[in-house]
Amino acid sequence: LNNNCKLIYGDFIEQSQKEIADSSIDLIFTDPPYGKEYLPLYEELAKLAVRALKPGGSLVFLTGHIILDDVFTIFNEFSLNNNNLGLKYWWTFAVKHTGHHTKIHPRYVFAEWKPLLWYVKGERVNDLVISNTIGDYIDSVAPLKLEHEWEQSTVEVNYIIKNLTLENQTILDPMMGTGTTGVAALKLNRKFIGIEKDNKTFEIAKSRISN
């Protein structure tokens, strides 16, 4: 679209190999689908983060409580123990959604918040970020879902971008959906790269981001 924004249509596993240079990204922010059948995506996300993040860069992603144990198991394989440029688990933010609560039937729980996991590439987070102590509770709002049923609110992505990056740094969303991360990144004067494999969703993202 312009120098600050690149939108890529296709599967991120393939496209990121071609389009994204090693150690070129300051922050990966994404919202993968939840559900056990999608766990292979989390493994690919970890691989992408190890390769594409700058040392000290952050990977932040939403996930579901019910697959947390699986996600931690996958990410342990990419942790620092095995190599110094692996990922280090840093923290979990709680994203509180107003509005309805999702009932997790098999566990008899109403989910009233969502885990937002934060991993860092290497031993420690970028010093520019560490100087800023940030709160781990994010009061979100229900998204409008005007464009798409899975559309996310911009509250959490704004919060993360503001606190974990500086102006002109590069943010990647490898499963960008309708482009919420891109809209937030560009408004905050960051560079954005987004990848989406569903054609209809990609077109929605493109029109949202270019407006």
PDB file of C-alpha atoms in Angstrom:
ATOM      1  CA  LEU A   1       0.000   0.000   0.000  1.00  0.00           C
ATOM      2  CA  ASN A   2       2.853   2.374   0.882  1.00  0.00           C
ATOM      3  CA  ASN A   3       6.334   2.298   2.425  1.00  0.00           C
ATOM      4  CA  ASN A   4       4.936   1.845   5.896  1.00  0.00           C
ATOM      5  CA  CYS A   5       2.588  -0.979   5.069  1.00  0.00           C
ATOM      6  CA  LYS A   6       2.831  -4.260   3.221  1.00  0.00           C
ATOM      7  CA  LEU A   7      -0.127  -6.645   2.929  1.00  0.00           C
ATOM      8  CA  ILE A   8       0.527 -10.170   1.719  1.00  0.00           C
ATOM      9  CA  TYR A   9      -2.150 -12.571   0.515  1.00  0.00           C
ATOM     10  CA  GLY A  10      -1.441 -16.216   1.260  1.00  0.00           C
ATOM     11  CA  ASP A  11      -0.489 -18.652   3.977  1.00  0.00           C
ATOM     12  CA  PHE A  12       1.972 -17.108   6.447  1.00  0.00           C
ATOM     13  CA  ILE A  13       3.970 -20.337   6.722  1.00  0.00           C
ATOM     14  CA  GLU A  14       4.914 -20.065   3.054  1.00  0.00           C
ATOM     15  CA  GLN A  15       4.772 -16.296   2.560  1.00  0.00           C
ATOM     16  CA  SER A  16       6.852 -15.335   5.571  1.00  0.00           C
ATOM     17  CA  GLN A  17       9.750 -17.425   4.256  1.00  0.00           C
ATOM     18  CA  LYS A  18       9.745 -15.411   1.038  1.00  0.00           C
ATOM     19  CA  GLU A  19       8.738 -11.987   2.253  1.00  0.00           C
ATOM     20  CA  ILE A  20      10.161 -11.480   5.734  1.00  0.00           C
ATOM     21  CA  ALA A  21      13.872 -11.141   6.399  1.00  0.00           C
ATOM     22  CA  ASP A  22      15.555 -12.733   9.419  1.00  0.00           C
ATOM     23  CA  SER A  23      15.704 -10.527  12.525  1.00  0.00           C
ATOM     24  CA  SER A  24      13.699  -7.724  10.899  1.00  0.00           C
ATOM     25  CA  ILE A  25      10.575  -7.468  13.083  1.00  0.00           C
ATOM     26  CA  ASP A  26      10.178  -5.583  16.390  1.00  0.00           C
ATOM     27  CA  LEU A  27       6.809  -7.016  17.432  1.00  0.00           C
ATOM     28  CA  ILE A  28       4.612  -9.864  16.226  1.00  0.00           C
ATOM     29  CA  PHE A  29       1.032  -9.397  17.433  1.00  0.00           C
ATOM     30  CA  THR A  30      -1.606 -11.886  16.334  1.00  0.00           C
ATOM     31  CA  ASP A  31      -4.777 -13.721  17.263  1.00  0.00           C
ATOM     32  CA  PRO A  32      -4.603 -17.325  16.013  1.00  0.00           C
ATOM     33  CA  PRO A  33      -7.714 -19.490  15.997  1.00  0.00           C
ATOM     34  CA  TYR A  34      -8.236 -21.440  19.228  1.00  0.00           C
ATOM     35  CA  GLY A  35      -8.948 -25.133  19.208  1.00  0.00           C
ATOM     36  CA  LYS A  36      -6.758 -28.220  19.317  1.00  0.00           C
ATOM     37  CA  GLU A  37      -6.920 -28.670  15.566  1.00  0.00           C
ATOM     38  CA  TYR A  38      -5.066 -25.369  15.125  1.00  0.00           C
ATOM     39  CA  LEU A  39      -2.102 -26.223  17.365  1.00  0.00           C
ATOM     40  CA  PRO A  40       0.238 -26.734  14.355  1.00  0.00           C
ATOM     41  CA  LEU A  41      -0.227 -23.009  13.645  1.00  0.00           C
ATOM     42  CA  TYR A  42       1.237 -22.188  17.057  1.00  0.00           C
ATOM     43  CA  GLU A  43       4.316 -24.241  16.246  1.00  0.00           C
ATOM     44  CA  GLU A  44       4.737 -22.324  12.976  1.00  0.00           C
ATOM     45  CA  LEU A  45       4.213 -19.060  14.861  1.00  0.00           C
ATOM     46  CA  ALA A  46       7.012 -19.977  17.292  1.00  0.00           C
ATOM     47  CA  LYS A  47       9.343 -20.854  14.381  1.00  0.00           C
ATOM     48  CA  LEU A  48       8.527 -17.573  12.670  1.00  0.00           C
ATOM     49  CA  ALA A  49       9.193 -15.593  15.867  1.00  0.00           C
ATOM     50  CA  VAL A  50      12.583 -17.250  16.427  1.00  0.00           C
ATOM     51  CA  ARG A  51      13.619 -16.419  12.883  1.00  0.00           C
ATOM     52  CA  ALA A  52      12.027 -13.051  12.143  1.00  0.00           C
ATOM     53  CA  LEU A  53      12.096 -11.144  15.448  1.00  0.00           C
ATOM     54  CA  LYS A  54      15.029  -8.905  16.275  1.00  0.00           C
ATOM     55  CA  PRO A  55      16.831  -9.989  19.439  1.00  0.00           C
ATOM     56  CA  GLY A  56      14.822  -8.489  22.308  1.00  0.00           C
ATOM     57  CA  GLY A  57      11.728  -8.293  20.096  1.00  0.00           C
ATOM     58  CA  SER A  58       8.362  -9.503  21.356  1.00  0.00           C
ATOM     59  CA  LEU A  59       5.761 -12.028  20.240  1.00  0.00           C
ATOM     60  CA  VAL A  60       2.351 -11.304  21.772  1.00  0.00           C
ATOM     61  CA  PHE A  61      -0.701 -13.394  20.931  1.00  0.00           C
ATOM     62  CA  LEU A  62      -4.175 -14.158  22.205  1.00  0.00           C
ATOM     63  CA  THR A  63      -5.083 -17.734  22.921  1.00  0.00           C
ATOM     64  CA  GLY A  64      -7.754 -19.842  24.613  1.00  0.00           C
ATOM     65  CA  HIS A  65      -7.525 -21.106  28.202  1.00  0.00           C
ATOM     66  CA  ILE A  66      -8.453 -24.592  27.121  1.00  0.00           C
ATOM     67  CA  ILE A  67      -5.348 -25.015  24.943  1.00  0.00           C
ATOM     68  CA  LEU A  68      -2.881 -23.142  27.186  1.00  0.00           C
ATOM     69  CA  ASP A  69      -1.124 -26.309  28.346  1.00  0.00           C
ATOM     70  CA  ASP A  70      -0.586 -27.390  24.724  1.00  0.00           C
ATOM     71  CA  VAL A  71       0.626 -23.949  23.700  1.00  0.00           C
ATOM     72  CA  PHE A  72       3.177 -23.864  26.550  1.00  0.00           C
ATOM     73  CA  THR A  73       4.384 -27.337  25.582  1.00  0.00           C
ATOM     74  CA  ILE A  74       4.899 -26.271  21.975  1.00  0.00           C
ATOM     75  CA  PHE A  75       6.699 -23.072  22.933  1.00  0.00           C
ATOM     76  CA  ASN A  76       8.993 -24.916  25.344  1.00  0.00           C
ATOM     77  CA  GLU A  77      10.545 -26.609  22.323  1.00  0.00           C
ATOM     78  CA  PHE A  78      11.587 -23.188  21.042  1.00  0.00           C
ATOM     79  CA  SER A  79      12.760 -21.882  24.380  1.00  0.00           C
ATOM     80  CA  LEU A  80      16.168 -20.543  25.296  1.00  0.00           C
ATOM     81  CA  ASN A  81      17.314 -23.813  26.859  1.00  0.00           C
ATOM     82  CA  ASN A  82      17.998 -25.183  23.418  1.00  0.00           C
ATOM     83  CA  ASN A  83      19.657 -22.153  21.853  1.00  0.00           C
ATOM     84  CA  ASN A  84      20.388 -18.612  22.933  1.00  0.00           C
ATOM     85  CA  LEU A  85      18.177 -17.098  20.306  1.00  0.00           C
ATOM     86  CA  GLY A  86      15.138 -19.006  21.318  1.00  0.00           C
ATOM     87  CA  LEU A  87      12.020 -17.563  22.912  1.00  0.00           C
ATOM     88  CA  LYS A  88      11.710 -16.739  26.571  1.00  0.00           C
ATOM     89  CA  TYR A  89       8.289 -16.779  28.206  1.00  0.00           C
ATOM     90  CA  TRP A  90       7.873 -13.308  29.649  1.00  0.00           C
ATOM     91  CA  TRP A  91       4.323 -12.794  30.962  1.00  0.00           C
ATOM     92  CA  THR A  92       0.588 -13.341  30.515  1.00  0.00           C
ATOM     93  CA  PHE A  93      -1.712 -10.341  30.209  1.00  0.00           C
ATOM     94  CA  ALA A  94      -5.369 -10.670  31.139  1.00  0.00           C
ATOM     95  CA  VAL A  95      -7.678  -9.148  28.546  1.00  0.00           C
ATOM     96  CA  LYS A  96     -11.073  -8.482  30.067  1.00  0.00           C
ATOM     97  CA  HIS A  97     -13.929  -8.359  27.574  1.00  0.00           C
ATOM     98  CA  THR A  98     -17.096  -6.558  28.469  1.00  0.00           C
ATOM     99  CA  GLY A  99     -20.336  -7.947  27.160  1.00  0.00           C
ATOM    100  CA  HIS A 100     -21.170 -11.616  27.033  1.00  0.00           C
ATOM    101  CA  HIS A 101     -19.012 -14.320  28.569  1.00  0.00           C
ATOM    102  CA  THR A 102     -18.166 -17.418  26.625  1.00  0.00           C
ATOM    103  CA  LYS A 103     -19.232 -20.613  28.312  1.00  0.00           C
ATOM    104  CA  ILE A 104     -16.544 -23.275  28.014  1.00  0.00           C
ATOM    105  CA  HIS A 105     -18.887 -26.265  28.187  1.00  0.00           C
ATOM    106  CA  PRO A 106     -16.448 -29.133  28.763  1.00  0.00           C
ATOM    107  CA  ARG A 107     -14.899 -27.299  31.735  1.00  0.00           C
ATOM    108  CA  TYR A 108     -17.999 -25.735  33.333  1.00  0.00           C
ATOM    109  CA  VAL A 109     -16.433 -22.275  33.252  1.00  0.00           C
ATOM    110  CA  PHE A 110     -17.540 -18.882  32.002  1.00  0.00           C
ATOM    111  CA  ALA A 111     -14.440 -17.337  30.432  1.00  0.00           C
ATOM    112  CA  GLU A 112     -14.502 -13.695  31.503  1.00  0.00           C
ATOM    113  CA  TRP A 113     -10.983 -12.833  30.364  1.00  0.00           C
ATOM    114  CA  LYS A 114      -8.592 -13.991  27.670  1.00  0.00           C
ATOM    115  CA  PRO A 115      -4.919 -14.852  28.043  1.00  0.00           C
ATOM    116  CA  LEU A 116      -2.565 -12.702  25.960  1.00  0.00           C
ATOM    117  CA  LEU A 117       0.847 -14.401  26.045  1.00  0.00           C
ATOM    118  CA  TRP A 118       4.106 -12.469  25.790  1.00  0.00           C
ATOM    119  CA  TYR A 119       7.332 -14.114  24.630  1.00  0.00           C
ATOM    120  CA  VAL A 120      10.659 -12.400  24.008  1.00  0.00           C
ATOM    121  CA  LYS A 121      13.408 -13.457  21.609  1.00  0.00           C
ATOM    122  CA  GLY A 122      16.650 -13.962  23.510  1.00  0.00           C
ATOM    123  CA  GLU A 123      17.535 -13.386  27.149  1.00  0.00           C
ATOM    124  CA  ARG A 124      15.711 -10.130  27.740  1.00  0.00           C
ATOM    125  CA  VAL A 125      13.268  -7.740  26.187  1.00  0.00           C
ATOM    126  CA  ASN A 126      14.462  -4.675  24.227  1.00  0.00           C
ATOM    127  CA  ASP A 127      15.755  -2.113  26.768  1.00  0.00           C
ATOM    128  CA  LEU A 128      13.556   0.619  25.368  1.00  0.00           C
ATOM    129  CA  VAL A 129      10.581  -1.438  26.446  1.00  0.00           C
ATOM    130  CA  ILE A 130      11.867  -2.616  29.804  1.00  0.00           C
ATOM    131  CA  SER A 131      12.262   0.973  31.036  1.00  0.00           C
ATOM    132  CA  ASN A 132       8.470   1.184  30.916  1.00  0.00           C
ATOM    133  CA  THR A 133       6.710  -0.893  33.557  1.00  0.00           C
ATOM    134  CA  ILE A 134       3.355  -1.915  32.155  1.00  0.00           C
ATOM    135  CA  GLY A 135       0.197  -3.243  33.739  1.00  0.00           C
ATOM    136  CA  ASP A 136      -0.879  -6.786  32.919  1.00  0.00           C
ATOM    137  CA  TYR A 137      -4.640  -6.200  32.985  1.00  0.00           C
ATOM    138  CA  ILE A 138      -6.256  -4.774  29.870  1.00  0.00           C
ATOM    139  CA  ASP A 139      -9.852  -3.645  30.019  1.00  0.00           C
ATOM    140  CA  SER A 140     -11.055  -4.294  26.516  1.00  0.00           C
ATOM    141  CA  VAL A 141     -14.366  -3.467  24.865  1.00  0.00           C
ATOM    142  CA  ALA A 142     -16.579  -5.692  22.798  1.00  0.00           C
ATOM    143  CA  PRO A 143     -15.556  -5.296  19.132  1.00  0.00           C
ATOM    144  CA  LEU A 144     -18.149  -3.920  16.735  1.00  0.00           C
ATOM    145  CA  LYS A 145     -17.820  -6.945  14.426  1.00  0.00           C
ATOM    146  CA  LEU A 146     -19.183  -4.839  11.595  1.00  0.00           C
ATOM    147  CA  GLU A 147     -16.763  -6.287   9.080  1.00  0.00           C
ATOM    148  CA  HIS A 148     -16.328  -9.827  10.279  1.00  0.00           C
ATOM    149  CA  GLU A 149     -17.543 -12.148  13.029  1.00  0.00           C
ATOM    150  CA  TRP A 150     -14.009 -12.690  14.401  1.00  0.00           C
ATOM    151  CA  GLU A 151     -13.027  -9.060  14.407  1.00  0.00           C
ATOM    152  CA  GLN A 152     -11.127  -8.080  17.549  1.00  0.00           C
ATOM    153  CA  SER A 153     -11.272  -4.906  19.569  1.00  0.00           C
ATOM    154  CA  THR A 154      -8.391  -2.456  19.050  1.00  0.00           C
ATOM    155  CA  VAL A 155      -7.920  -1.794  22.778  1.00  0.00           C
ATOM    156  CA  GLU A 156      -5.437  -4.596  23.480  1.00  0.00           C
ATOM    157  CA  VAL A 157      -3.410  -4.165  20.299  1.00  0.00           C
ATOM    158  CA  ASN A 158      -3.135  -0.398  20.905  1.00  0.00           C
ATOM    159  CA  TYR A 159      -1.956  -1.051  24.441  1.00  0.00           C
ATOM    160  CA  ILE A 160       0.708  -3.548  23.365  1.00  0.00           C
ATOM    161  CA  ILE A 161       1.971  -1.464  20.433  1.00  0.00           C
ATOM    162  CA  LYS A 162       2.234   1.682  22.568  1.00  0.00           C
ATOM    163  CA  ASN A 163       4.055  -0.086  25.361  1.00  0.00           C
ATOM    164  CA  LEU A 164       6.285  -2.536  23.484  1.00  0.00           C
ATOM    165  CA  THR A 165       7.396  -0.569  20.420  1.00  0.00           C
ATOM    166  CA  LEU A 166       8.558   2.868  19.317  1.00  0.00           C
ATOM    167  CA  GLU A 167       7.476   4.945  16.321  1.00  0.00           C
ATOM    168  CA  ASN A 168       8.742   3.648  12.967  1.00  0.00           C
ATOM    169  CA  GLN A 169       9.371   0.148  14.292  1.00  0.00           C
ATOM    170  CA  THR A 170       7.919  -2.790  12.365  1.00  0.00           C
ATOM    171  CA  ILE A 171       4.952  -4.856  13.493  1.00  0.00           C
ATOM    172  CA  LEU A 172       3.936  -8.133  11.860  1.00  0.00           C
ATOM    173  CA  ASP A 173       0.561  -9.869  12.079  1.00  0.00           C
ATOM    174  CA  PRO A 174       0.911 -13.221  10.284  1.00  0.00           C
ATOM    175  CA  MET A 175      -2.792 -14.084  10.696  1.00  0.00           C
ATOM    176  CA  MET A 176      -4.139 -10.581  10.307  1.00  0.00           C
ATOM    177  CA  GLY A 177      -7.815 -11.357   9.756  1.00  0.00           C
ATOM    178  CA  THR A 178      -9.649  -8.108   9.044  1.00  0.00           C
ATOM    179  CA  GLY A 179      -6.568  -5.995   9.748  1.00  0.00           C
ATOM    180  CA  THR A 180      -7.192  -4.662  13.260  1.00  0.00           C
ATOM    181  CA  THR A 181      -3.454  -4.812  14.104  1.00  0.00           C
ATOM    182  CA  GLY A 182      -2.626  -2.900  10.918  1.00  0.00           C
ATOM    183  CA  VAL A 183      -5.148  -0.151  11.585  1.00  0.00           C
ATOM    184  CA  ALA A 184      -3.727   0.336  15.100  1.00  0.00           C
ATOM    185  CA  ALA A 185      -0.075   0.155  13.995  1.00  0.00           C
ATOM    186  CA  LEU A 186      -0.406   2.770  11.261  1.00  0.00           C
ATOM    187  CA  LYS A 187      -2.379   5.134  13.497  1.00  0.00           C
ATOM    188  CA  LEU A 188       0.466   4.928  15.999  1.00  0.00           C
ATOM    189  CA  ASN A 189       3.105   5.649  13.308  1.00  0.00           C
ATOM    190  CA  ARG A 190       4.526   2.149  13.157  1.00  0.00           C
ATOM    191  CA  LYS A 191       5.307   0.142  10.041  1.00  0.00           C
ATOM    192  CA  PHE A 192       3.049  -2.848   9.434  1.00  0.00           C
ATOM    193  CA  ILE A 193       3.271  -6.157   7.588  1.00  0.00           C
ATOM    194  CA  GLY A 194       0.130  -8.297   7.479  1.00  0.00           C
ATOM    195  CA  ILE A 195      -0.464 -11.760   6.022  1.00  0.00           C
ATOM    196  CA  GLU A 196      -3.890 -13.350   5.492  1.00  0.00           C
ATOM    197  CA  LYS A 197      -4.850 -16.449   3.540  1.00  0.00           C
ATOM    198  CA  ASP A 198      -8.605 -16.046   3.264  1.00  0.00           C
ATOM    199  CA  ASN A 199      -9.344 -13.983   0.168  1.00  0.00           C
ATOM    200  CA  LYS A 200     -12.525 -12.315   1.397  1.00  0.00           C
ATOM    201  CA  THR A 201     -10.989 -11.447   4.764  1.00  0.00           C
ATOM    202  CA  PHE A 202      -7.852 -10.146   3.030  1.00  0.00           C
ATOM    203  CA  GLU A 203      -9.948  -7.778   0.911  1.00  0.00           C
ATOM    204  CA  ILE A 204     -11.735  -6.463   4.032  1.00  0.00           C
ATOM    205  CA  ALA A 205      -8.372  -5.868   5.719  1.00  0.00           C
ATOM    206  CA  LYS A 206      -7.047  -4.106   2.642  1.00  0.00           C
ATOM    207  CA  SER A 207      -9.959  -1.685   2.490  1.00  0.00           C
ATOM    208  CA  ARG A 208      -9.889  -1.038   6.261  1.00  0.00           C
ATOM    209  CA  ILE A 209      -6.158  -0.365   6.313  1.00  0.00           C
ATOM    210  CA  SER A 210      -6.076   1.804   3.203  1.00  0.00           C
ATOM    211  CA  ASN A 211      -8.812   4.111   4.506  1.00  0.00           C
TER     212      ASN A 211
END
